[in-house]
Short mmCIF file of C-alpha atoms in Angstrom, two decimals:
data_model
loop_
_atom_site.label_atom_id
_atom_site.label_comp_id
_atom_site.label_asym_id
_atom_site.label_seq_id
_atom_site.Cartn_x
_atom_site.Cartn_y
_atom_site.Cartn_z
CA GLN A 26 7.23 29.48 -0.87
CA GLN A 27 8.13 28.33 2.62
CA GLN A 28 5.02 28.03 4.72
CA VAL A 29 6.76 26.89 7.89
CA LYS A 30 9.87 28.80 9.00
CA GLN A 31 12.17 27.14 11.53
CA SER A 32 15.05 28.54 13.56
CA PRO A 33 17.82 28.17 14.45
CA GLN A 34 19.46 26.07 11.76
CA SER A 35 21.84 24.58 14.32
CA LEU A 36 22.11 24.63 18.08
CA ILE A 37 24.75 23.48 20.55
CA VAL A 38 23.71 23.11 24.19
CA GLN A 39 25.47 21.71 27.21
CA LYS A 40 24.02 18.63 28.89
CA GLY A 41 21.23 19.59 31.24
CA GLY A 42 20.44 22.79 29.37
CA ILE A 43 17.12 23.60 27.69
CA PRO A 44 17.36 23.90 23.91
CA ILE A 45 14.50 25.81 22.31
CA ILE A 46 13.58 25.51 18.64
CA ASN A 47 11.10 27.92 17.12
CA CYS A 48 8.71 27.68 14.19
CA ALA A 49 6.31 30.10 12.55
CA TYR A 50 3.60 29.31 10.03
CA GLU A 51 1.58 31.36 7.60
CA ASN A 52 -1.38 29.22 6.61
CA THR A 53 -4.25 29.70 9.06
CA ALA A 54 -5.81 26.46 7.80
CA PHE A 55 -3.09 24.48 9.55
CA ASP A 56 -4.44 22.77 12.66
CA TYR A 57 -1.96 20.01 13.46
CA PHE A 58 1.61 20.79 14.49
CA PRO A 59 3.98 17.85 15.02
CA TRP A 60 7.66 17.74 15.75
CA TYR A 61 9.79 15.01 14.20
CA GLN A 62 13.16 13.76 15.38
CA GLN A 63 15.68 12.33 12.95
CA PHE A 64 18.91 10.49 13.74
CA PRO A 65 21.65 10.14 11.10
CA GLY A 66 20.82 7.52 8.50
CA LYS A 67 17.24 7.12 9.73
CA GLY A 68 13.86 8.41 8.72
CA PRO A 69 12.09 11.08 10.80
CA ALA A 70 9.96 9.81 13.67
CA LEU A 71 7.15 11.60 15.44
CA LEU A 72 8.27 13.08 18.76
CA ILE A 73 5.30 15.12 19.97
CA ALA A 74 2.38 16.96 18.39
CA ILE A 75 -0.16 19.62 19.32
CA ARG A 76 -3.47 20.94 18.05
CA PRO A 77 -4.48 24.62 18.39
CA ASP A 78 -7.06 24.03 21.12
CA VAL A 79 -4.28 23.96 23.76
CA SER A 80 -1.32 26.27 24.36
CA GLU A 81 1.09 23.69 25.74
CA LYS A 82 1.69 19.96 25.63
CA LYS A 83 4.25 17.96 27.58
CA GLU A 84 5.49 14.45 26.96
CA GLY A 85 8.34 13.48 29.24
CA ARG A 86 11.16 15.99 28.80
CA PHE A 87 9.67 17.45 25.61
CA THR A 88 7.24 20.39 25.60
CA ILE A 89 5.49 22.17 22.76
CA SER A 90 4.37 25.75 23.38
CA PHE A 91 1.80 27.08 20.93
CA ASN A 92 0.76 30.69 20.28
CA LYS A 93 -2.17 30.73 17.90
CA SER A 94 -2.45 34.51 17.59
CA ALA A 95 1.23 34.84 16.69
CA LYS A 96 1.14 31.71 14.52
CA GLN A 97 4.20 30.37 16.29
CA PHE A 98 5.11 27.19 18.12
CA SER A 99 8.25 25.97 19.79
CA LEU A 100 9.89 22.83 21.14
CA HIS A 101 11.63 22.83 24.53
CA ILE A 102 13.76 19.92 25.72
CA MET A 103 14.19 19.81 29.47
CA ASP A 104 17.32 18.33 31.06
CA SER A 105 18.83 17.68 27.62
CA GLN A 106 21.05 14.63 27.16
CA PRO A 107 23.70 13.71 24.57
CA GLY A 108 21.24 11.11 23.23
CA ASP A 109 18.93 13.99 22.23
CA SER A 110 21.48 15.05 19.61
CA ALA A 111 19.57 14.80 16.34
CA THR A 112 17.89 16.91 13.69
CA TYR A 113 14.47 18.22 14.67
CA PHE A 114 11.80 19.22 12.20
CA CYS A 115 8.63 21.12 12.93
CA ALA A 116 5.72 20.56 10.60
CA ALA A 117 2.14 21.58 10.01
CA SER A 118 -0.85 20.13 8.24
CA GLY A 119 -4.48 20.88 7.58
CA SER A 120 -7.76 19.39 8.60
CA PHE A 121 -8.67 15.74 8.62
CA GLY A 122 -8.46 14.31 5.16
CA ASN A 123 -5.70 16.69 4.18
CA GLU A 124 -2.87 15.47 6.31
CA LYS A 125 0.06 16.15 3.99
CA LEU A 126 2.74 17.69 6.12
CA THR A 127 4.63 20.89 5.36
CA PHE A 128 8.01 20.77 7.08
CA GLY A 129 10.36 23.40 8.42
CA THR A 130 13.98 23.35 7.28
CA GLY A 131 15.24 21.51 10.35
CA THR A 132 17.48 22.21 13.34
CA ARG A 133 20.60 20.19 13.98
CA LEU A 134 20.87 19.91 17.76
CA THR A 135 24.08 18.87 19.49
CA ILE A 136 24.14 18.25 23.23
CA ILE A 137 27.69 18.31 24.60
CA PRO A 138 28.56 16.41 27.79
CA ASN B 330 6.01 -5.44 11.94
CA ALA B 331 8.20 -3.77 9.31
CA GLY B 332 6.31 -0.44 9.03
CA VAL B 333 7.43 1.42 5.89
CA THR B 334 10.03 -0.34 3.75
CA GLN B 335 11.96 1.42 0.98
CA THR B 336 14.20 -0.12 -1.64
CA PRO B 337 16.94 0.39 -2.59
CA LYS B 338 18.79 2.09 0.29
CA PHE B 339 21.50 3.51 -1.95
CA GLN B 340 21.70 4.13 -5.69
CA VAL B 341 24.07 5.86 -8.09
CA LEU B 342 22.68 6.81 -11.49
CA LYS B 343 24.17 8.42 -14.53
CA THR B 344 22.47 11.49 -15.95
CA GLY B 345 19.61 10.42 -18.20
CA GLN B 346 19.13 7.00 -16.65
CA SER B 347 15.79 6.00 -15.23
CA MET B 348 14.88 4.15 -12.06
CA THR B 349 11.99 3.38 -9.75
CA LEU B 350 12.09 3.75 -5.98
CA GLN B 351 9.87 1.24 -4.24
CA CYS B 352 7.88 1.77 -1.05
CA ALA B 353 5.60 -0.60 0.82
CA GLN B 354 3.77 -0.26 4.13
CA ASP B 355 2.16 -3.00 6.19
CA MET B 356 0.05 -0.83 8.50
CA ASN B 357 -3.07 -0.71 6.28
CA HIS B 358 -2.68 3.06 5.93
CA ASN B 359 -4.72 4.95 3.38
CA SER B 360 -2.33 7.81 2.64
CA MET B 361 1.21 7.57 1.30
CA TYR B 362 3.79 10.23 0.49
CA TRP B 363 7.14 10.78 -1.20
CA TYR B 364 9.46 13.46 0.18
CA ARG B 365 12.96 14.53 -0.72
CA GLN B 366 15.40 15.83 1.86
CA ASP B 367 18.14 18.26 0.93
CA PRO B 368 20.53 20.11 3.26
CA GLY B 369 19.02 23.33 4.55
CA MET B 370 15.68 22.71 2.84
CA GLY B 371 13.96 20.25 5.12
CA LEU B 372 11.62 17.68 3.64
CA ARG B 373 9.72 18.70 0.56
CA LEU B 374 6.69 16.83 -0.71
CA ILE B 375 7.05 15.40 -4.20
CA TYR B 376 3.78 13.46 -4.64
CA TYR B 377 1.19 11.98 -2.39
CA SER B 378 -1.68 9.52 -2.56
CA ALA B 379 -4.62 10.11 -0.24
CA SER B 380 -6.10 6.71 -1.03
CA GLU B 381 -5.64 3.76 -3.34
CA GLY B 382 -6.17 4.87 -6.93
CA THR B 383 -5.49 8.57 -6.39
CA THR B 384 -2.29 10.60 -6.68
CA ASP B 385 -1.60 14.33 -6.46
CA LYS B 386 1.36 16.61 -6.97
CA GLY B 387 3.17 18.08 -4.04
CA GLU B 388 5.58 20.98 -3.84
CA VAL B 389 8.33 19.66 -6.16
CA PRO B 390 6.82 17.16 -8.67
CA ASN B 391 8.80 18.06 -11.80
CA GLY B 392 10.90 15.18 -13.12
CA TYR B 393 9.02 12.52 -11.16
CA ASN B 394 6.07 10.20 -11.63
CA VAL B 395 4.31 7.97 -9.12
CA SER B 396 2.13 4.90 -9.08
CA ARG B 397 -0.11 3.77 -6.25
CA LEU B 398 0.00 0.12 -7.21
CA ASN B 399 -2.34 -0.99 -4.42
CA LYS B 400 -3.04 0.05 -0.85
CA ARG B 401 0.39 -1.18 0.33
CA GLU B 402 2.70 0.09 -2.40
CA PHE B 403 3.59 3.54 -3.73
CA SER B 404 6.46 3.85 -6.18
CA LEU B 405 8.39 6.90 -7.39
CA ARG B 406 9.91 6.95 -10.87
CA LEU B 407 12.64 9.13 -12.28
CA GLU B 408 12.34 8.92 -16.06
CA SER B 409 15.55 10.79 -16.92
CA ALA B 410 17.67 11.46 -13.88
CA ALA B 411 19.40 14.81 -13.46
CA PRO B 412 22.12 15.86 -10.99
CA SER B 413 19.55 18.16 -9.33
CA GLN B 414 17.71 15.00 -8.24
CA THR B 415 20.60 13.95 -6.05
CA SER B 416 18.91 13.74 -2.67
CA VAL B 417 17.66 11.47 0.08
CA TYR B 418 14.15 10.25 -0.67
CA PHE B 419 11.70 9.28 2.03
CA CYS B 420 8.44 7.45 1.70
CA ALA B 421 5.84 7.92 4.44
CA SER B 422 2.40 6.63 5.24
CA CYS B 423 -0.43 7.90 7.39
CA PRO B 424 -3.69 6.28 8.51
CA GLY B 425 -5.63 9.01 6.71
CA ASP B 426 -8.53 9.02 9.13
CA SER B 427 -9.84 11.63 11.58
CA ARG B 428 -8.42 9.90 14.66
CA ASN B 429 -4.74 9.60 13.82
CA THR B 430 -2.64 11.85 11.67
CA GLU B 431 0.82 10.52 12.59
CA ALA B 432 3.05 9.93 9.56
CA PHE B 433 5.46 7.00 9.60
CA PHE B 434 8.64 7.24 7.53
CA GLY B 435 10.83 4.69 5.87
CA GLN B 436 14.62 4.59 6.27
CA GLY B 437 15.23 6.56 3.09
CA THR B 438 16.94 6.04 -0.27
CA ARG B 439 20.15 7.96 -0.85
CA LEU B 440 20.32 8.73 -4.57
CA THR B 441 23.31 10.22 -6.33
CA VAL B 442 23.07 11.30 -9.98
CA VAL B 443 26.43 11.81 -11.67
#
């Protein structure tokens, strides 16, 4: 069963636009929600992560919004650039000592000049 | 600092052949993982090892075995490869402590079973 649902599957945005990728989870034991970025031929790399004690986290142009009651979280990319074109995965994991990540199905993002 | 190193990078197997995918990390991490990545399905956990000497099944363990050889190395074995195991395999490691839960991934092994 898929415990983390991610949408959309693909997204095309013009440079400077704000792509938004959404994820929803089912397991209320999850308390760590990272986003990973993957370029072709490479392994995923951590982009930004949030824990449920805050509703928003910003790092540079990347923002995670978190809604604990709805069990949803999303990634926003401000002032998107062609170099942001990649596949983005949301993920979730449990408490300390049980860090195995459950991933969403991924979003292929293309930023057109 | 190499991080997580996987070998080989590419492999073609015939149905029924066996092989071992190697993974080593130099970050002194406690936890290690094997994922497979398939189009439209994200990354699915095959097996993981929370610490040296322990291994546990993940979401899709059938057809695979693992060995946590020591703290650095975690190998994945396909005893009798099947076309359904055609995939990109990623090894990852994580500190496995309460302060840092970031997972670091290798570059992947692209496996084709014909």
